[in-house]
mmCIF file of C-alpha atoms in Angstrom:
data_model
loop_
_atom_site.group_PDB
_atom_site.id
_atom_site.type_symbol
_atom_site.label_atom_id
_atom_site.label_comp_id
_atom_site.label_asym_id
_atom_site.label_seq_id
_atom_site.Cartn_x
_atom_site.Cartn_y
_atom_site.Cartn_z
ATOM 1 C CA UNK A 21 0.000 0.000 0.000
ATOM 2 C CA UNK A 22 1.408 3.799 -0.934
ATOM 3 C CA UNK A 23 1.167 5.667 2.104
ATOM 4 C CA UNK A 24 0.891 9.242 1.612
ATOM 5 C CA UNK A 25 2.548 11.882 4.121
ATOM 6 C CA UNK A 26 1.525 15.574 3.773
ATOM 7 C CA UNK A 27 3.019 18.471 5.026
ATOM 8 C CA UNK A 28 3.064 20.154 7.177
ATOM 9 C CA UNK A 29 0.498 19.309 9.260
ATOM 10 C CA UNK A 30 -0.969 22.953 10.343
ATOM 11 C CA UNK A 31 -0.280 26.014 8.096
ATOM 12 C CA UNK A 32 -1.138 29.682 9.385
ATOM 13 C CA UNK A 33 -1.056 32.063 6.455
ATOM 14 C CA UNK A 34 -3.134 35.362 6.411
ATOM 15 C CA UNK A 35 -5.655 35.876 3.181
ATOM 16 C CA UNK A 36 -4.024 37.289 -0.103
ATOM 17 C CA UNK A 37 -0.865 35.206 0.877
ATOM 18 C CA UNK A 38 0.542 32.157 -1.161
ATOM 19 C CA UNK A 39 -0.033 28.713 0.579
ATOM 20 C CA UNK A 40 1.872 25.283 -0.415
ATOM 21 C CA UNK A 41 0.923 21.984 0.823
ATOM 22 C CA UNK A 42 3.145 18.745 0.315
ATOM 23 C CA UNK A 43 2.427 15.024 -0.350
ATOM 24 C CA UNK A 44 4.744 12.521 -0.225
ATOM 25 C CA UNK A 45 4.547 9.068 -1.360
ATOM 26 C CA UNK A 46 6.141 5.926 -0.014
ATOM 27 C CA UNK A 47 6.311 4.609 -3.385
ATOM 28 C CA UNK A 48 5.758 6.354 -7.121
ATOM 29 C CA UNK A 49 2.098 7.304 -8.067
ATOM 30 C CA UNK A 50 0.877 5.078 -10.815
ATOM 31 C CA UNK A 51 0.407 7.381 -14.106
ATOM 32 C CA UNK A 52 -0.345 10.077 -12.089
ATOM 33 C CA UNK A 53 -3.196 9.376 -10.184
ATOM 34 C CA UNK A 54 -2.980 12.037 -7.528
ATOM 35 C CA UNK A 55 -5.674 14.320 -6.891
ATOM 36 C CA UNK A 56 -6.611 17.233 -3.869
ATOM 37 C CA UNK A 57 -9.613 17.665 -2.155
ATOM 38 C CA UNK A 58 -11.045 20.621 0.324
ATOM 39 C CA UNK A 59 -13.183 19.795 3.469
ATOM 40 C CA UNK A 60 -14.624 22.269 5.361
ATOM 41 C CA UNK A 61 -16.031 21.460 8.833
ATOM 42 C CA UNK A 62 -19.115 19.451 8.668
ATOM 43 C CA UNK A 63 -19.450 19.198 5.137
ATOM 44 C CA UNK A 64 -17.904 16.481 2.282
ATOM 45 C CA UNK A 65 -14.579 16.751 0.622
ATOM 46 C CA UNK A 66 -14.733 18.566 -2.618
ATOM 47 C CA UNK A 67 -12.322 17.707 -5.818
ATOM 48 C CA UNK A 68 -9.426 20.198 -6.533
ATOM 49 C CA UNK A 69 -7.233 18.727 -8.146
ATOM 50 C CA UNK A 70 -7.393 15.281 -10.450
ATOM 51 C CA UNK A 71 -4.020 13.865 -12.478
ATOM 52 C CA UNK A 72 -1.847 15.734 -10.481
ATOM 53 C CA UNK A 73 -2.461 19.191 -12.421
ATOM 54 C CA UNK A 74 -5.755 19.203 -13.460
ATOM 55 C CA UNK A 75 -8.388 21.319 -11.915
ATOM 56 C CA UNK A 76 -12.085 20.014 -11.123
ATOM 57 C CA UNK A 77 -14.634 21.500 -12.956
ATOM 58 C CA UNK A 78 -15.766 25.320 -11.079
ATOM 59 C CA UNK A 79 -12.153 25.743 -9.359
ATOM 60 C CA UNK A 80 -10.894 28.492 -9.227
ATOM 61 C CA UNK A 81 -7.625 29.154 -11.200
ATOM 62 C CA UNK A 82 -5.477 30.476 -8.115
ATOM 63 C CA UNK A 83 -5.263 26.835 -7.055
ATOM 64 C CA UNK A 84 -2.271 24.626 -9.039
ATOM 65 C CA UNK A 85 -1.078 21.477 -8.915
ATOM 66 C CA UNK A 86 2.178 19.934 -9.541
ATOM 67 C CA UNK A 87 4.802 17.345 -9.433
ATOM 68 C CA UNK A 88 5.868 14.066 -10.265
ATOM 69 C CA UNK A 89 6.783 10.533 -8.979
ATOM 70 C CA UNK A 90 6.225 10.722 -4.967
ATOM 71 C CA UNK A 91 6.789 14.309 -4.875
ATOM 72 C CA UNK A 92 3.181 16.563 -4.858
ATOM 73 C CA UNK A 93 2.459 20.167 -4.191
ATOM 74 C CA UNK A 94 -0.935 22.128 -3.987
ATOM 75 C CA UNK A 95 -0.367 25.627 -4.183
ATOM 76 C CA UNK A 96 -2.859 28.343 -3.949
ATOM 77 C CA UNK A 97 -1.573 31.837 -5.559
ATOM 78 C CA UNK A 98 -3.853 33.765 -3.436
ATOM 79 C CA UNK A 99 -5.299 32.913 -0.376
ATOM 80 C CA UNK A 100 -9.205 33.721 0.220
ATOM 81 C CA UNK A 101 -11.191 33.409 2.989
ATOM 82 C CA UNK A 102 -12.910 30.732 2.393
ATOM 83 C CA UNK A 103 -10.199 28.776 1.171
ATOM 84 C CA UNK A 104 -8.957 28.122 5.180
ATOM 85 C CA UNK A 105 -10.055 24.564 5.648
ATOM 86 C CA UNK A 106 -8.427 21.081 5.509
ATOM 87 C CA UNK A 107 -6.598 19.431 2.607
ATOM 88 C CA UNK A 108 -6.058 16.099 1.287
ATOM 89 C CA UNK A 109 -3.985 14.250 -0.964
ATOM 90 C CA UNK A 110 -5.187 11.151 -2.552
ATOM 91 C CA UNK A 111 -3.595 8.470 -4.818
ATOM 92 C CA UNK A 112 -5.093 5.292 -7.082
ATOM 93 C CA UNK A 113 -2.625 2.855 -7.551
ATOM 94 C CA UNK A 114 -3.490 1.126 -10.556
ATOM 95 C CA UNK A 115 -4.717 -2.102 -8.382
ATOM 96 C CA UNK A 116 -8.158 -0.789 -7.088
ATOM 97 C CA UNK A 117 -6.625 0.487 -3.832
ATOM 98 C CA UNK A 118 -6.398 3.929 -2.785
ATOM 99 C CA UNK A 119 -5.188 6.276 -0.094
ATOM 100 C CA UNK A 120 -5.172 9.488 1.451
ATOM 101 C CA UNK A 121 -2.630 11.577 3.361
ATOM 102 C CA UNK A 122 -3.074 12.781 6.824
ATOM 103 C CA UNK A 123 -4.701 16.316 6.114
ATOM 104 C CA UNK A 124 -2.903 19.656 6.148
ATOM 105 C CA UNK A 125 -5.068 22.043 8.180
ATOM 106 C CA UNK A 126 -4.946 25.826 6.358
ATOM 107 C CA UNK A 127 -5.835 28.317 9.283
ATOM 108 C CA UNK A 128 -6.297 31.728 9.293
ATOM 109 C CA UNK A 129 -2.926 33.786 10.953
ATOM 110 C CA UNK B 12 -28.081 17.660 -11.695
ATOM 111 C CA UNK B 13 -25.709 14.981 -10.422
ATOM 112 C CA UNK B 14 -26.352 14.230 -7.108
ATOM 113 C CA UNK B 15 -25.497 10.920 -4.167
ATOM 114 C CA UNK B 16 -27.443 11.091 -0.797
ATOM 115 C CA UNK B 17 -26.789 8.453 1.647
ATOM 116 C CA UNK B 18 -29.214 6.773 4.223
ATOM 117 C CA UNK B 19 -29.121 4.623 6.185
ATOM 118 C CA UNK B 20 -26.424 5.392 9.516
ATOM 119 C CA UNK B 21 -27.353 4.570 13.113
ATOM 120 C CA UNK B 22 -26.476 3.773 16.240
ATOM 121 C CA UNK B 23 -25.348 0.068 16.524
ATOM 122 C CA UNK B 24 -23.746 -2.171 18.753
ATOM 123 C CA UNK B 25 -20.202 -3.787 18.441
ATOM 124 C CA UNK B 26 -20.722 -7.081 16.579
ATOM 125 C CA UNK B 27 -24.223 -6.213 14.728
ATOM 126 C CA UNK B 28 -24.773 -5.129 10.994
ATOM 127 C CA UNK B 29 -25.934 -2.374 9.372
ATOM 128 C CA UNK B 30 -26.632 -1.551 5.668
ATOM 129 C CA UNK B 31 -25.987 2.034 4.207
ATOM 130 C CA UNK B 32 -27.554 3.226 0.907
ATOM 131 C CA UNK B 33 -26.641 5.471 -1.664
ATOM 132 C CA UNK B 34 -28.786 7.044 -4.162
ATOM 133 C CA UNK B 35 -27.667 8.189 -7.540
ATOM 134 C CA UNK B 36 -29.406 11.365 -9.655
ATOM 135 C CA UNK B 37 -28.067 12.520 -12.947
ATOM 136 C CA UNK B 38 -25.930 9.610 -13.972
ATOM 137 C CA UNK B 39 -25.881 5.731 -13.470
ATOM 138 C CA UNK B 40 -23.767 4.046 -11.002
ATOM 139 C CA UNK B 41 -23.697 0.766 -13.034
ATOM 140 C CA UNK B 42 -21.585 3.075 -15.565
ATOM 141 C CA UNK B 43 -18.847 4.450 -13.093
ATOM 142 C CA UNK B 44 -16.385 3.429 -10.353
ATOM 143 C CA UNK B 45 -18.401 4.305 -6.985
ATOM 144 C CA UNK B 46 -16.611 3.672 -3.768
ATOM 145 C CA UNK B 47 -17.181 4.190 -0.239
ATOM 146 C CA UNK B 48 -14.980 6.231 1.732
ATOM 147 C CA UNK B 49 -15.170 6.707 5.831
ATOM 148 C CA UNK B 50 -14.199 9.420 8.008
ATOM 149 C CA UNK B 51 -13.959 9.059 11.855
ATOM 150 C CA UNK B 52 -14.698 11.508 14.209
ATOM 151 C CA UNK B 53 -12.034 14.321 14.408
ATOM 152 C CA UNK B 54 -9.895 12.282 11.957
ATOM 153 C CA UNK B 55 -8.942 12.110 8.130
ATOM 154 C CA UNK B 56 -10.491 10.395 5.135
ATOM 155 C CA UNK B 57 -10.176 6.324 4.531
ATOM 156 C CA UNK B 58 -11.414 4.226 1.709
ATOM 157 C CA UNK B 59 -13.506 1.466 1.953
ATOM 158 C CA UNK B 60 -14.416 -0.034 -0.975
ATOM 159 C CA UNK B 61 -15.050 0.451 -4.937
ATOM 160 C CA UNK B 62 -17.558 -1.286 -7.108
ATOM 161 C CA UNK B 63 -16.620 -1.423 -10.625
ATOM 162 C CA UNK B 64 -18.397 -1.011 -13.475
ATOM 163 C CA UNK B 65 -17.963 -4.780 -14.458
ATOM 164 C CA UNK B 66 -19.018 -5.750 -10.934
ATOM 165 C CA UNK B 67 -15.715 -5.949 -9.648
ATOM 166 C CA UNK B 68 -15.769 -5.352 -5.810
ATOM 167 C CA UNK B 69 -12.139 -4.413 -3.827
ATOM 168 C CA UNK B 70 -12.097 -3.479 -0.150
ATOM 169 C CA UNK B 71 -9.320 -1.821 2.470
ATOM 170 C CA UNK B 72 -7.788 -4.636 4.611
ATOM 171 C CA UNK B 73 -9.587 -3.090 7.161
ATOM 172 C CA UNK B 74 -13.339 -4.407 6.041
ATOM 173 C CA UNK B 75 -12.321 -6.830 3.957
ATOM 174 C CA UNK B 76 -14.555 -9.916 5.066
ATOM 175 C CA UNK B 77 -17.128 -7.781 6.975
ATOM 176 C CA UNK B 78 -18.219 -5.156 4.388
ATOM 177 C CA UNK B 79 -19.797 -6.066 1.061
ATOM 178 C CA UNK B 80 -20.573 -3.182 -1.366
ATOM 179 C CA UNK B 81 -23.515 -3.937 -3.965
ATOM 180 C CA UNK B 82 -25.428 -1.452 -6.634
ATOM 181 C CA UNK B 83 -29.510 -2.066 -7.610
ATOM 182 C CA UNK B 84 -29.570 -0.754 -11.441
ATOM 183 C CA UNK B 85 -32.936 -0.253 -11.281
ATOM 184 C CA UNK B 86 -33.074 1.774 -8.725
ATOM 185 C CA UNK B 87 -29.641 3.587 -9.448
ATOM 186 C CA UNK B 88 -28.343 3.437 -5.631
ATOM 187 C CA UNK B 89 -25.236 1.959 -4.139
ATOM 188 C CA UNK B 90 -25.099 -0.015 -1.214
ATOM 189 C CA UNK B 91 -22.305 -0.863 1.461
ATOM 190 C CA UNK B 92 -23.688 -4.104 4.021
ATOM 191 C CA UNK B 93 -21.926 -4.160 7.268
ATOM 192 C CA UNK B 94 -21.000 -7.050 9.041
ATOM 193 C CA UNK B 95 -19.609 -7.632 12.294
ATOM 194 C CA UNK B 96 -19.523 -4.098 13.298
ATOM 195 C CA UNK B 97 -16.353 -2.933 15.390
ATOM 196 C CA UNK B 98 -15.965 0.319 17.520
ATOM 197 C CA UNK B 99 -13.132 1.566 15.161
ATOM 198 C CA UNK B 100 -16.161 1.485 12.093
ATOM 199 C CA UNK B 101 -17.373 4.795 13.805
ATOM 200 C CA UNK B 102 -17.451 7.180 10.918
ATOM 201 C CA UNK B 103 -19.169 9.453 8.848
ATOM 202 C CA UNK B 104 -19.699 7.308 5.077
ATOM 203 C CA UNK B 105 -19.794 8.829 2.376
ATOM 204 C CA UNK B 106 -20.314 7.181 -0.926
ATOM 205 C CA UNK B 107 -18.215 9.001 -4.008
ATOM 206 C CA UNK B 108 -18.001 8.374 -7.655
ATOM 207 C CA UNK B 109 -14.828 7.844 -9.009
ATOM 208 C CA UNK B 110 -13.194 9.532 -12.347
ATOM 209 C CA UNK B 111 -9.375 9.431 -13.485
ATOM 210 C CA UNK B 112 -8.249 8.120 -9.964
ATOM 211 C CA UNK B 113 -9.899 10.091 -8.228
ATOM 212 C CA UNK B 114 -13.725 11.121 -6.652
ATOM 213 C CA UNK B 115 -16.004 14.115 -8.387
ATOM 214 C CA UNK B 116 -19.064 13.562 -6.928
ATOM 215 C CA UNK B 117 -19.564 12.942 -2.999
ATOM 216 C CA UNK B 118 -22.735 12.848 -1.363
ATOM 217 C CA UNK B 119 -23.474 13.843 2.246
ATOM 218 C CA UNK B 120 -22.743 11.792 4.488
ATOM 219 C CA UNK B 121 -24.097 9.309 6.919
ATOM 220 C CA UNK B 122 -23.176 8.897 10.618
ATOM 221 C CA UNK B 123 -22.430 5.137 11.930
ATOM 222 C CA UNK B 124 -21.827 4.621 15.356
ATOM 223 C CA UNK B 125 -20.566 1.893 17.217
ATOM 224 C CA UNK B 126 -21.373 1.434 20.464
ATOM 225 C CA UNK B 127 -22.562 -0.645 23.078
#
């Protein structure tokens, strides 16, 4: 099983800053199957990110994407208010199996 | 519009079964990847299972023999059957459809708990 480790795990930024959040993998990501999701408290995960790079349809284009291999980053150019919540990293390996990271927690400074 | 609510969540004790439903609008889940994914209380996100399109079934180690995830076509809803309920199965489910690796479409949520 990949396991994926995101950093770090609590980020304080202040709105209108630039935010990047890390996922690692124990192993490469099969064809690049890594994607991001949002969660906001009491609510379900929404898709960023899919294939690494691409954004989910309705995102906004200040968050990005990138990487390769076991090395991810989420980056968001421009930090709104509502984008303070938690964020995941998720992989599919190819085998039906898939995994999250631990959750980076985006709070407000 | 496409939609997945999710029924079904209770209260439980350790050792019974429970069986959560999710129902599709604005696409068919005999057509798509749609897993299950779990989320304890305070904690991050864990997959459960995925039902393929060809009727394919995979689960995480951690159900695998207790949970059984099944679709009704004519009825266009997804279920996940729980068996031999533990205290670490305490989660909010959600069910999710799954694209490219990953999951576009998540519905609600529904609360299990186990306890005695």
């Amino acid at each position: 099983e990949i396991v994926l480790t995101q950093s770090p795990g609590t980020l304080s930024l202040s709105p209108g800053e630039r935010a990047t959040l890390s996922c690692r993998a124990s192993q490469s990501v099969s064809s690049g199957y890594l994607a991001w999701y949002q969660q906001k408290p009491g609510q379900a995960p929404r898709l960023l990110i899919f294939g690494v790079s691409s954004r989910a349809t309705g995102i906004p284009d200040r968050f990005s994407g990138s990487g390769s291999g076991t090395d991810f980053t989420l980056t968001i150019s421009r930090l709104e208010p509502e984008d303070f919540a938690v964020y995941y990293c998720q992989q599919y390996s190819g085998t039906l199996s898939y995994t999250f990271g631990q959750g980076t927690k985006l709070r407000i400074k | 519009e496409v939609r997945l609510v999710e029924t079904g969540g209770d209260l439980i004790q350790p050792g019974g079964s429970l069986r959560l439903s999710c129902a599709a609008s604005g696409f068919t889940v005999s057509s798509d990847y749609m897993s299950w994914v779990r989320q304890a209380p305070g904690k991050g996100l864990e997959w459960v299972s995925v039902l393929q399109s060809n009727d394919m079934t995979y689960y995480a180690d951690s159900v695998k023999g207790r949970f059984t995830v099944s679709r009704d076509s004519s009825k266009n809803t997804l279920y996940l059957q729980m068996e031999s309920l533990r205290d670490d199965d305490t989660a909010v489910y959600y069910c999710a459809r799954g694209a490219r690796g990953a999951f576009d479409v998540w519905g609600q949520g529904t609360m299990v708990i186990v306890a005695s």
